Amino acid sequence: MLENKDQSRTSLEELGEFGLINHLTEHFKITHKTTLKGIGDDAAVLSFPDTQIVVTTDLLIEGVHFDLSYVPLKHLGYKAVMVNLSDVYAMNAMASQITVSIAVSNRFPLEALEDLYVGIQTACTNYKVDLIGGDTTSSTTGLVISVTAIGNTTKEKIVGRDTAKAGDLVVVTGDIGAAYMGLQVLEREKAVFKVNPNSQPDLEQYAYIVERQLKPEARKDVVLLLESLEVLPTSMIDISDGLSSEILHLCKNSKVGCNLYEEKIPLDPQVINTCEEFELDSTTIALSGGEDYELLFTIRQEDYPKIKANPNFTVVGHMTEEREGAHLITRANTKIPLIARGWNALQSE
Amino acid sequence: MLENKDQSRTSLEELGEFGLINHLTEHFKITHKTTLKGIGDDAAVLSFPDTQIVVTTDLLIEGVHFDLSYVPLKHLGYKAVMVNLSDVYAMNAMASQITVSIAVSNRFPLEALEDLYVGIQTACTNYKVDLIGGDTTSSTTGLVISVTAIGNTTKEKIVGRDTAKAGDLVVVTGDIGAAYMGLQVLEREKAVFKVNPNSQPDLEQYAYIVERQLKPEARKDVVLLLESLEVLPTSMIDISDGLSSEILHLCKNSKVGCNLYEEKIPLDPQVINTCEEFELDSTTIALSGGEDYELLFTIRQEDYPKIKANPNFTVVGHMTEEREGAHLITRANTKIPLIARGWNALQSE
């Protein structure tokens, strides 16, 4: 009997994160005319007279999203805010307020939480957002951080995931893959430390990629830059789960295909060197690495002259008709289907 | 050396929840003119042209805020929404949207989360709010639920905690103490079940108080009723931590004192009977019990005729000058100082 019972139950792994959200929320109806966008984009959008409010939230769990054995609490506080602001900027909106809730066990002294809040405050100051609320409670085990970010903009400026067109250029900001390789270096140091607690790690040659992992920056500057260049992207998303997963979100939501060119993917030399050292393929890392918090967006071809000279932007491909599918064009000029593999999938390999 | 280190650290218990929030956030500055109210009320208020947005958030942790051995997941989902809507109504605003984030370990099958979301959906339908976003992630141990509720109203209608005046009447909606006594009954049944797993609990005589614990209702109806009666409270708060704690919040924020009359505190007969059975003082339970999610508000004396005939409202006292302090006037007509003891404090006794 117990066995039968188990067989009739569905495990969460079978569905995956996106499948789970869709499954659990598919029967919910939107009833307010102020709810312009609900679940399914980087952030929800509420429409009020003269103002669009953007809302996004993330839940960070110790042991799942961060490992306090190598993540300083200041950086964790900073990153927890960045992860959310990044979603607001991915809507082409300006972040203005956050709420922060934490659950914490008694093993944390006050001084640890002060460090966490120094990081949160630094993020608030650097990005000019106000902390407006939250909840502080106890936890039975580790640290839990829940951040909700609120932004606003005007109706014409909101950029979603579902408005890319075939022929649009695909643009990536900065470079990608670094945050994932930074994590690999930190994980290796942790393993070394376990064996020899007196080891002194020399992370200087990995400074950039470790900083990208521990203290990412959300691309507020890109939203402001696009505005000053008078470029309104046709679709946008932030790169939290790896380039392939994000580009496939744009394709699926916009009902288009894409050609992504391997040789165009922007990589920092430190990522290339560290990939060689770890015997990892740098393209795979860029496609599936995640946590870069760069922006991925599409623009009309006629806007290309406005962005082409800017070192912040790299055109990595173009959108195609939906029936053509989503492909990576390799350096050897072979065309292979893009598949979504978030960094969680990558880690379990 | 280790000992010295420990002595210089501060434990979280020393500060308490409110002290902790204040301590951690005191150096944060408000920089946006849209941020009308930040930390320190039931909800934050954002001010946009023609619209005030109200935002509140709560984090619920298994083993701290709920015990799945007697809380059905449907009810938990419902209650998680109610706790947040209650904060929106306490600002005299209407709730319109929520986000729900959950972290869940693999011990939960999909069907368990479906139950949780049935409860969330029922709450959304009954209270007419839209689920607009969230985050679903894995947890290393138990279930974590983070809900953010958003509401809106006009500027004139927002009611905070800091605007009560000496002479104002203090009003409680419904009755209080029931949720806490419901919890006592459930805890007793759990203890009985541990000793004898075949025991069949008969909770019929406790139906009301158990329902108040498991499936509380936020008082949206009261906000609508006050509007139809043309009564704008001078201050308002929801009763989540017990009457004495909440009334002291109003007093402190509004810089007034109060006289609260023991004989006026509205108690359901089932609360009185169950208090007798458990040999607990019903006034203590009402003052410190918590989780009732009723509203506590103050009105000008001239508004008294508008509410006096309504069975939803009980006048329990009046505000006084701050120098007079906050007191309970007992049935024996003695005057004793009110002290804030949340239900957490009560439980550890």
Coordinates of C-alpha atoms in Angstrom, one line a residue, chain A residues 2 5 58 66 97 107 118 120 123 132 163 167 171 176 182 232 234 250 254 285 289 309 330 348:
Chain A
L2 CA 2.7 2.5 0.9
K5 CA 0.9 5.7 -2.6
D58 CA 13.6 36.4 -5.0
F66 CA 25.0 30.6 -1.1
Q97 CA 12.4 50.6 -3.4
R107 CA 24.0 30.7 15.6
V118 CA 26.1 46.9 5.5
I120 CA 22.3 45.8 1.7
A123 CA 23.6 48.4 -2.6
I132 CA 10.9 50.4 2.9
T163 CA 8.0 41.5 -28.3
G167 CA 15.4 40.0 -38.0
V171 CA 22.8 42.0 -27.9
I176 CA 29.5 36.3 -19.5
G182 CA 34.5 32.4 -10.0
L232 CA 14.3 51.1 -27.0
T234 CA 12.3 45.2 -28.7
L250 CA 12.9 35.4 -25.5
S254 CA 8.2 36.2 -28.7
I285 CA 30.2 27.9 -19.5
G289 CA 26.9 29.2 -16.5
A309 CA 30.7 51.7 -31.2
T330 CA 29.8 27.2 -34.0
S348 CA 25.1 18.2 -11.1

